[in-house]
């Protein structure tokens, strides 16, 4: 028996070519729209990530700078009238000295080789990358902030004779000062801890008048100063600036170097290395201005750019006028220009994402504001830029005595 034939009215129909082309077209439009949304979202995400990375780097740099600047002058500000602006003389590790024999390492090669004791000095445009350089000096004694007067005849090679040696411990770094010179020395490791120190051999171990000198930083003489010469001076002071091992002082340079990196260099080479260490990435420029107390009432009166008599080399000349100017510095305002690592597409043809210039300290009167040109060689305006600023009071100079 033959199989029944299918009825023409029951035949199954597919999509026509026109219908398929319309469906594919709609699908392509939807896919294109989705990809455009995803592309825009990813671009915003990358931009946000780049800006956040730069902001975090800048915030960390400002945190470190704030901490260093707030401690500036620790250990010697109360004795500024005696030791302020003294020339630093020291025997450093690796055969280096202060004043330096060779230029400082990059990015600080333009900084003078002779430096003087000062809480903060700004060297305008002195980094190898053209930004300002900050020199910050602070002790870290942990005991007192008062200088010790050395009695007449109390200076000898290998030893100081003081009224008492309370507060001085083995390994402490010292500055022996007289006649505008500060000679760096060190307490010998043989000095026993005194009564009151948990490390004292007995609870009644007395601190005698003899302070033995010795150690890696001890020297009897360098180019400009010697213990023998100071023994002939009528007025000699000594003060501790910290401990080379347990509590090192901060005698540092901070400035921008290669690869948009903020560097720091320890002037005393506590780590034994004649190098600069990276502090933060993504920092294009550092600029700073002084806040001055011009009438010695403890209140900031005006802002001063680091030029003319306030330029770094001028403040380092050791004169009475320069020491008076340094005494007037009670605050520092620091501005950073940050740049993200991401190179973005132009907003529109010929319109980059960054402006032609940025401003720092724009709320201050002339000549303090700084304009940063982003059209110069080495800049890429298709990278995001931003500025951050902080004002830091120099608390040790605000609390100093007026004499």
Short mmCIF file of C-alpha atoms in Angstrom, two decimals:
data_model
loop_
_atom_site.label_atom_id
_atom_site.label_comp_id
_atom_site.label_asym_id
_atom_site.label_seq_id
_atom_site.Cartn_x
_atom_site.Cartn_y
_atom_site.Cartn_z
CA UNK A 1 0.00 0.00 0.00
CA UNK A 2 1.49 3.37 -1.02
CA UNK A 3 2.40 6.02 1.68
CA UNK A 4 0.19 9.07 1.77
CA UNK A 5 1.53 12.25 0.23
CA UNK A 6 1.99 15.39 2.27
CA UNK A 7 -0.54 18.06 1.67
CA UNK A 8 0.86 21.25 0.06
CA UNK A 9 -0.79 23.22 2.83
CA UNK A 10 1.27 21.34 5.56
CA UNK A 11 4.74 22.13 4.15
CA UNK A 12 7.22 23.76 6.75
CA UNK A 13 8.71 27.14 5.74
CA UNK A 14 12.13 28.69 6.86
CA UNK A 15 13.35 32.33 6.99
CA UNK A 16 13.81 34.08 3.78
CA UNK A 17 17.16 35.60 2.82
CA UNK A 18 15.83 39.10 3.41
CA UNK A 19 14.66 38.17 6.90
CA UNK A 20 18.05 36.67 7.76
CA UNK A 21 19.84 39.78 6.51
CA UNK A 22 17.59 42.02 8.61
CA UNK A 23 18.19 39.87 11.71
CA UNK A 24 21.96 39.87 11.18
CA UNK A 25 21.92 43.64 10.69
CA UNK A 26 19.98 44.17 13.92
CA UNK A 27 22.37 41.86 15.75
CA UNK A 28 25.40 43.74 14.45
CA UNK A 29 23.92 47.06 15.54
CA UNK A 30 23.23 45.71 19.02
CA UNK A 31 26.73 44.17 19.24
CA UNK A 32 28.32 47.42 18.13
CA UNK A 33 26.34 49.36 20.72
CA UNK A 34 27.35 46.93 23.47
CA UNK A 35 31.01 47.14 22.49
CA UNK A 36 30.87 50.94 22.48
CA UNK A 37 29.40 50.91 25.98
CA UNK A 38 32.04 48.43 27.16
CA UNK A 39 34.83 50.43 25.52
CA UNK A 40 33.68 53.67 27.15
CA UNK A 41 33.29 51.93 30.49
CA UNK A 42 36.76 50.39 30.28
CA UNK A 43 38.27 53.74 29.28
CA UNK A 44 36.65 55.42 32.28
CA UNK A 45 37.83 52.60 34.52
CA UNK A 46 41.43 52.90 33.27
CA UNK A 47 41.31 56.68 33.64
CA UNK A 48 39.94 56.37 37.16
CA UNK A 49 42.58 53.77 38.06
CA UNK A 50 45.39 55.94 36.68
CA UNK A 51 44.17 59.01 38.55
CA UNK A 52 43.75 57.01 41.75
CA UNK A 53 47.28 55.59 41.46
CA UNK A 54 48.70 59.08 40.98
CA UNK A 55 46.62 60.39 43.88
CA UNK A 56 47.76 57.61 46.20
CA UNK A 57 51.37 58.23 45.27
CA UNK A 58 50.94 61.96 45.84
CA UNK A 59 49.16 61.45 49.15
CA UNK A 60 51.93 59.17 50.37
CA UNK A 61 54.57 61.70 49.31
CA UNK A 62 52.71 64.48 51.16
CA UNK A 63 52.41 62.28 54.25
CA UNK A 64 56.16 61.65 54.33
CA UNK A 65 56.95 65.32 53.64
CA UNK A 66 54.54 66.46 56.36
CA UNK A 67 56.15 64.15 58.91
CA UNK A 68 59.67 65.26 58.00
CA UNK A 69 58.86 68.97 57.95
CA UNK A 70 56.99 68.94 61.27
CA UNK A 71 60.13 67.52 62.92
CA UNK A 72 62.50 70.03 61.29
CA UNK A 73 64.74 71.70 63.85
CA UNK A 74 64.34 69.00 66.49
CA UNK A 75 67.33 68.88 68.82
CA UNK A 76 68.83 72.29 68.14
CA UNK A 77 66.12 74.93 67.58
CA UNK A 78 66.25 76.03 71.23
CA UNK A 79 69.95 76.75 70.82
CA UNK A 80 69.67 78.50 67.48
CA UNK A 81 71.46 81.60 68.72
CA UNK A 82 74.55 79.45 69.40
CA UNK A 83 74.56 76.88 66.60
CA UNK A 84 72.27 78.27 63.91
CA UNK A 85 73.80 78.18 60.45
CA UNK A 86 76.98 76.41 61.55
CA UNK A 87 78.89 74.70 58.75
CA UNK A 88 78.58 70.90 58.93
CA UNK A 89 81.88 69.02 59.05
CA UNK A 90 81.81 65.24 59.17
CA UNK A 91 83.62 62.06 58.23
CA UNK A 92 81.04 59.92 56.43
CA UNK A 93 81.00 56.27 55.33
CA UNK A 94 82.59 55.20 52.04
CA UNK A 95 85.32 57.82 52.39
CA UNK A 96 82.96 60.77 51.83
CA UNK A 97 82.93 63.90 53.96
CA UNK A 98 80.99 67.05 54.72
CA UNK A 99 81.70 69.39 53.03
CA UNK A 100 81.50 66.90 50.18
CA UNK A 101 84.48 65.98 48.07
CA UNK A 102 82.36 64.84 45.12
CA UNK A 103 79.03 66.15 43.90
CA UNK A 104 75.90 64.73 45.49
CA UNK A 105 74.21 61.84 43.66
CA UNK A 106 71.41 62.45 41.14
CA UNK A 107 69.03 64.20 41.17
CA UNK A 108 70.89 66.51 43.60
CA UNK A 109 74.09 67.18 41.65
CA UNK A 110 73.47 70.97 41.66
CA UNK A 111 73.14 71.25 45.46
CA UNK A 112 76.14 72.99 47.11
CA UNK A 113 78.72 70.62 48.57
CA UNK A 114 78.95 72.76 51.71
CA UNK A 115 75.78 72.78 53.82
CA UNK A 116 74.91 74.48 57.07
CA UNK A 117 72.64 73.56 59.94
CA UNK A 118 69.10 74.75 59.19
CA UNK A 119 65.59 73.30 59.70
CA UNK A 120 64.44 73.75 56.08
CA UNK A 121 66.06 75.29 53.02
CA UNK A 122 64.49 75.47 49.53
CA UNK A 123 66.82 75.30 46.53
CA UNK A 124 64.69 76.64 43.69
CA UNK A 125 64.84 74.62 40.45
CA UNK A 126 67.94 72.77 41.69
CA UNK A 127 66.98 69.15 41.00
CA UNK A 128 68.28 67.49 37.85
CA UNK A 129 64.67 67.48 36.58
CA UNK A 130 64.26 71.22 37.24
CA UNK A 131 62.04 71.08 40.32
CA UNK A 132 62.76 72.61 43.71
CA UNK A 133 64.79 70.68 46.26
CA UNK A 134 64.02 70.65 49.99
CA UNK A 135 66.78 70.24 52.56
CA UNK A 136 65.34 69.16 55.92
CA UNK A 137 67.39 68.69 59.11
CA UNK A 138 66.00 67.22 62.31
CA UNK A 139 67.54 65.39 65.22
CA UNK A 140 66.08 62.35 66.93
CA UNK A 141 67.58 62.29 70.41
CA UNK A 142 64.51 61.14 72.30
CA UNK A 143 65.82 62.87 75.44
CA UNK A 144 66.12 66.64 75.51
CA UNK A 145 66.30 69.58 73.17
CA UNK A 146 68.79 71.72 75.12
CA UNK A 147 72.40 72.20 74.09
CA UNK A 148 75.13 71.36 76.60
CA UNK A 149 77.84 73.93 77.21
CA UNK A 150 81.29 72.38 77.37
CA UNK A 151 83.36 73.79 80.25
CA UNK A 152 86.64 75.52 79.40
CA UNK A 153 89.25 72.83 78.86
CA UNK A 154 86.60 70.19 78.34
CA UNK A 155 87.45 69.41 74.71
CA UNK A 156 90.17 66.88 73.97
CA UNK A 157 90.92 64.36 71.26
CA UNK A 158 88.84 61.27 72.01
CA UNK A 159 86.87 62.78 74.89
CA UNK A 160 84.61 65.58 76.06
CA UNK A 161 84.40 66.53 79.73
CA UNK A 162 80.96 67.82 80.66
CA UNK A 163 79.18 68.72 83.87
CA UNK A 164 77.44 65.36 83.51
CA UNK A 165 76.74 62.96 80.67
CA UNK A 166 73.11 62.17 81.47
CA UNK A 167 71.17 61.72 78.26
CA UNK A 168 74.13 60.58 76.16
CA UNK A 169 74.28 56.93 75.14
CA UNK A 170 76.75 54.74 73.31
CA UNK A 171 76.55 55.29 69.55
CA UNK A 172 74.85 58.70 69.77
CA UNK A 173 75.74 61.13 67.01
CA UNK A 174 76.98 64.49 68.26
CA UNK A 175 77.56 67.93 66.85
CA UNK A 176 80.31 69.84 68.61
CA UNK A 177 79.89 73.52 67.78
CA UNK A 178 82.09 76.59 68.08
CA UNK A 179 82.83 79.68 66.01
CA UNK A 180 80.30 78.86 63.26
CA UNK A 181 81.61 75.31 62.74
CA UNK A 182 79.82 72.10 63.72
CA UNK A 183 82.02 69.00 63.91
CA UNK A 184 80.18 65.70 63.84
CA UNK A 185 81.33 63.08 66.33
CA UNK A 186 80.01 59.97 68.05
CA UNK A 187 79.82 58.58 71.58
CA UNK A 188 82.08 55.58 71.97
CA UNK A 189 80.47 52.17 72.35
CA UNK A 190 82.37 51.73 75.65
CA UNK A 191 80.26 54.36 77.43
CA UNK A 192 78.07 52.52 79.99
CA UNK A 193 74.37 53.37 80.34
CA UNK A 194 73.58 55.62 83.31
CA UNK A 195 71.14 55.33 86.17
CA UNK A 196 67.57 55.47 84.95
CA UNK A 197 68.39 53.72 81.69
CA UNK A 198 66.93 50.17 81.59
CA UNK A 199 70.23 49.01 80.07
CA UNK A 200 72.31 50.33 83.00
CA UNK A 201 74.50 47.64 84.65
CA UNK A 202 73.03 48.62 88.03
CA UNK A 203 70.26 50.93 89.11
CA UNK A 204 72.82 53.25 90.68
CA UNK A 205 75.33 53.47 87.81
CA UNK A 206 76.37 57.12 87.89
CA UNK A 207 77.07 59.24 84.83
CA UNK A 208 80.49 60.73 85.25
CA UNK A 209 81.74 63.87 83.50
CA UNK A 210 83.80 62.05 80.87
CA UNK A 211 82.12 61.41 77.49
CA UNK A 212 84.33 59.08 75.44
CA UNK A 213 84.29 59.57 71.67
CA UNK A 214 84.68 56.84 69.08
CA UNK A 215 82.91 54.93 66.33
CA UNK A 216 82.38 55.16 62.58
CA UNK A 217 81.48 58.86 62.65
CA UNK A 218 84.14 59.96 65.11
CA UNK A 219 86.95 62.10 63.74
CA UNK A 220 89.43 64.38 65.43
CA UNK A 221 89.72 66.68 62.44
CA UNK A 222 88.30 67.37 58.98
CA UNK A 223 88.91 70.18 56.49
CA UNK A 224 87.41 73.09 58.44
CA UNK A 225 87.23 71.95 62.07
CA UNK A 226 89.10 69.90 64.64
CA UNK A 227 88.73 68.99 68.29
CA UNK A 228 92.17 70.45 68.87
CA UNK A 229 91.11 73.79 67.44
CA UNK A 230 87.84 73.81 69.39
CA UNK A 231 89.78 73.17 72.61
CA UNK A 232 91.18 76.69 72.19
CA UNK A 233 87.76 78.33 71.76
CA UNK A 234 86.13 80.08 74.75
CA UNK A 235 82.59 78.84 73.99
CA UNK A 236 81.86 75.30 72.81
CA UNK A 237 78.48 73.53 72.72
CA UNK A 238 77.59 69.91 72.12
CA UNK A 239 74.25 68.29 71.37
CA UNK A 240 73.03 64.88 70.30
CA UNK A 241 71.14 64.54 67.02
CA UNK A 242 70.18 60.88 67.41
CA UNK A 243 71.71 57.42 67.28
CA UNK A 244 73.29 55.94 64.16
CA UNK A 245 71.75 52.51 64.82
CA UNK A 246 68.58 52.82 66.86
CA UNK A 247 67.28 56.33 66.20
CA UNK A 248 68.94 58.02 63.19
CA UNK A 249 68.47 61.73 62.49
CA UNK A 250 66.86 63.09 59.33
CA UNK A 251 69.34 65.23 57.43
CA UNK A 252 67.78 64.81 54.01
CA UNK A 253 67.36 66.21 50.52
CA UNK A 254 64.03 65.72 48.66
CA UNK A 255 63.55 66.39 44.96
CA UNK A 256 62.21 65.09 41.66
CA UNK A 257 64.50 63.01 39.45
CA UNK A 258 64.27 60.74 36.42
CA UNK A 259 61.10 58.85 35.45
CA UNK A 260 58.80 61.22 37.37
CA UNK A 261 60.09 59.89 40.68
CA UNK A 262 60.47 61.76 43.96
CA UNK A 263 63.84 60.93 45.52
CA UNK A 264 65.41 61.46 48.93
CA UNK A 265 69.07 61.42 49.92
CA UNK A 266 70.43 61.15 53.46
CA UNK A 267 73.19 63.75 53.81
CA UNK A 268 74.81 61.78 56.64
CA UNK A 269 74.73 58.51 54.64
CA UNK A 270 73.37 56.62 57.66
CA UNK A 271 72.74 53.57 55.45
CA UNK A 272 76.37 53.67 54.29
CA UNK A 273 75.37 54.27 50.65
CA UNK A 274 76.13 57.32 48.56
CA UNK A 275 72.85 57.02 46.65
CA UNK A 276 69.40 58.56 46.44
CA UNK A 277 66.36 56.46 47.25
CA UNK A 278 62.97 56.65 45.49
CA UNK A 279 60.13 57.95 47.66
CA UNK A 280 57.13 58.12 45.31
CA UNK A 281 56.32 57.64 41.62
CA UNK A 282 54.30 59.84 39.30
CA UNK A 283 55.63 63.14 40.69
CA UNK A 284 56.47 65.55 37.88
CA UNK A 285 57.41 68.62 39.91
CA UNK A 286 57.92 69.85 43.46
CA UNK A 287 57.76 73.53 44.39
CA UNK A 288 57.79 75.25 47.78
CA UNK A 289 57.59 78.68 49.41
CA UNK A 290 58.43 79.95 52.90
CA UNK A 291 55.97 81.17 55.51
CA UNK A 292 57.64 83.94 57.55
CA UNK A 293 57.19 85.41 60.99
CA UNK A 294 58.75 88.83 60.42
CA UNK A 295 58.21 90.32 63.91
CA UNK A 296 58.98 87.29 66.11
CA UNK A 297 55.47 87.04 67.59
CA UNK A 298 54.94 83.40 66.59
CA UNK A 299 52.39 84.25 63.88
CA UNK A 300 52.91 83.78 60.17
CA UNK A 301 52.95 87.21 58.54
CA UNK A 302 53.80 86.70 54.88
CA UNK A 303 54.86 84.22 52.20
CA UNK A 304 58.22 84.34 50.48
CA UNK A 305 59.44 82.59 47.32
CA UNK A 306 62.98 81.13 47.53
CA UNK A 307 64.65 83.83 45.42
CA UNK A 308 67.13 86.65 46.01
CA UNK A 309 68.26 86.76 49.63
CA UNK A 310 65.95 83.80 50.26
CA UNK A 311 67.56 81.55 47.64
CA UNK A 312 69.14 78.37 48.98
CA UNK A 313 72.80 79.33 48.34
CA UNK A 314 72.22 82.78 49.88
CA UNK A 315 70.79 81.27 53.08
CA UNK A 316 73.80 78.94 53.22
CA UNK A 317 76.42 81.69 53.33
CA UNK A 318 76.75 81.58 57.14
CA UNK A 319 76.20 85.31 57.64
CA UNK A 320 74.32 86.79 60.59
CA UNK A 321 71.72 88.20 58.17
CA UNK A 322 71.07 84.76 56.67
CA UNK A 323 70.78 83.17 60.12
CA UNK A 324 68.21 85.81 61.02
CA UNK A 325 66.24 85.06 57.86
CA UNK A 326 66.29 81.32 58.60
CA UNK A 327 65.01 82.10 62.09
CA UNK A 328 61.97 83.82 60.54
CA UNK A 329 60.88 80.68 58.65
CA UNK A 330 57.99 79.18 60.60
CA UNK A 331 56.11 77.28 57.87
CA UNK A 332 56.59 75.70 54.47
CA UNK A 333 54.01 75.38 51.71
CA UNK A 334 54.72 72.53 49.31
CA UNK A 335 53.02 71.83 45.98
CA UNK A 336 53.34 68.71 43.84
CA UNK A 337 52.39 68.14 40.21
CA UNK A 338 51.32 64.53 39.69
CA UNK A 339 50.92 62.64 36.41
CA UNK A 340 49.22 59.33 35.75
CA UNK A 341 51.05 56.62 33.80
CA UNK A 342 48.14 56.05 31.38
CA UNK A 343 48.31 57.69 27.95
CA UNK A 344 44.72 58.37 26.85
CA UNK A 345 43.02 59.26 23.59
CA UNK A 346 42.39 62.89 22.82
CA UNK A 347 39.03 64.26 23.86
CA UNK A 348 38.57 65.27 20.23
CA UNK A 349 41.07 65.76 17.38
CA UNK A 350 43.70 68.22 18.55
CA UNK A 351 42.24 68.52 22.07
CA UNK A 352 44.37 66.62 24.68
CA UNK A 353 43.08 65.60 28.08
CA UNK A 354 45.42 67.90 30.06
CA UNK A 355 45.41 71.72 29.96
CA UNK A 356 48.31 73.74 28.61
CA UNK A 357 49.46 74.72 32.11
CA UNK A 358 48.77 74.22 35.80
CA UNK A 359 49.11 76.61 38.72
CA UNK A 360 50.47 76.17 42.24
CA UNK A 361 49.97 78.62 45.13
CA UNK A 362 47.51 80.59 43.01
CA UNK A 363 45.91 82.13 46.11
CA UNK A 364 49.18 83.76 47.19
CA UNK A 365 50.31 87.21 46.07
CA UNK A 366 52.99 87.62 43.40
CA UNK A 367 55.68 86.44 42.95
CA UNK A 368 54.78 83.28 44.89
CA UNK A 369 52.42 81.55 42.38
CA UNK A 370 54.09 79.00 40.10
CA UNK A 371 52.90 78.19 36.58
CA UNK A 372 53.80 74.73 35.27
CA UNK A 373 54.01 74.56 31.46
CA UNK A 374 52.65 71.26 30.15
CA UNK A 375 53.48 72.09 26.52
CA UNK A 376 57.24 71.87 27.05
CA UNK A 377 59.42 69.01 25.86
CA UNK A 378 59.04 65.82 27.86
CA UNK A 379 55.40 66.39 28.76
CA UNK A 380 52.48 64.42 27.34
CA UNK A 381 49.17 66.22 27.58
CA UNK A 382 47.33 62.98 26.89
CA UNK A 383 48.23 61.92 30.42
CA UNK A 384 46.14 63.13 33.33
CA UNK A 385 47.77 65.73 35.61
CA UNK A 386 46.72 67.07 38.98
CA UNK A 387 48.15 69.28 41.70
CA UNK A 388 48.22 68.84 45.49
CA UNK A 389 49.43 71.28 48.14
CA UNK A 390 50.07 71.26 51.89
CA UNK A 391 51.10 73.89 54.42
CA UNK A 392 53.26 72.61 57.28
CA UNK A 393 54.11 74.62 60.41
CA UNK A 394 57.67 74.23 61.69
CA UNK A 395 56.64 73.52 65.24
CA UNK A 396 60.17 73.53 66.67
CA UNK A 397 60.86 77.04 65.43
CA UNK A 398 57.45 78.22 66.56
CA UNK A 399 58.34 77.07 70.09
CA UNK A 400 61.92 78.29 70.11
CA UNK A 401 63.18 80.81 72.63
CA UNK A 402 63.50 84.41 71.46
CA UNK A 403 67.10 84.81 72.53
#
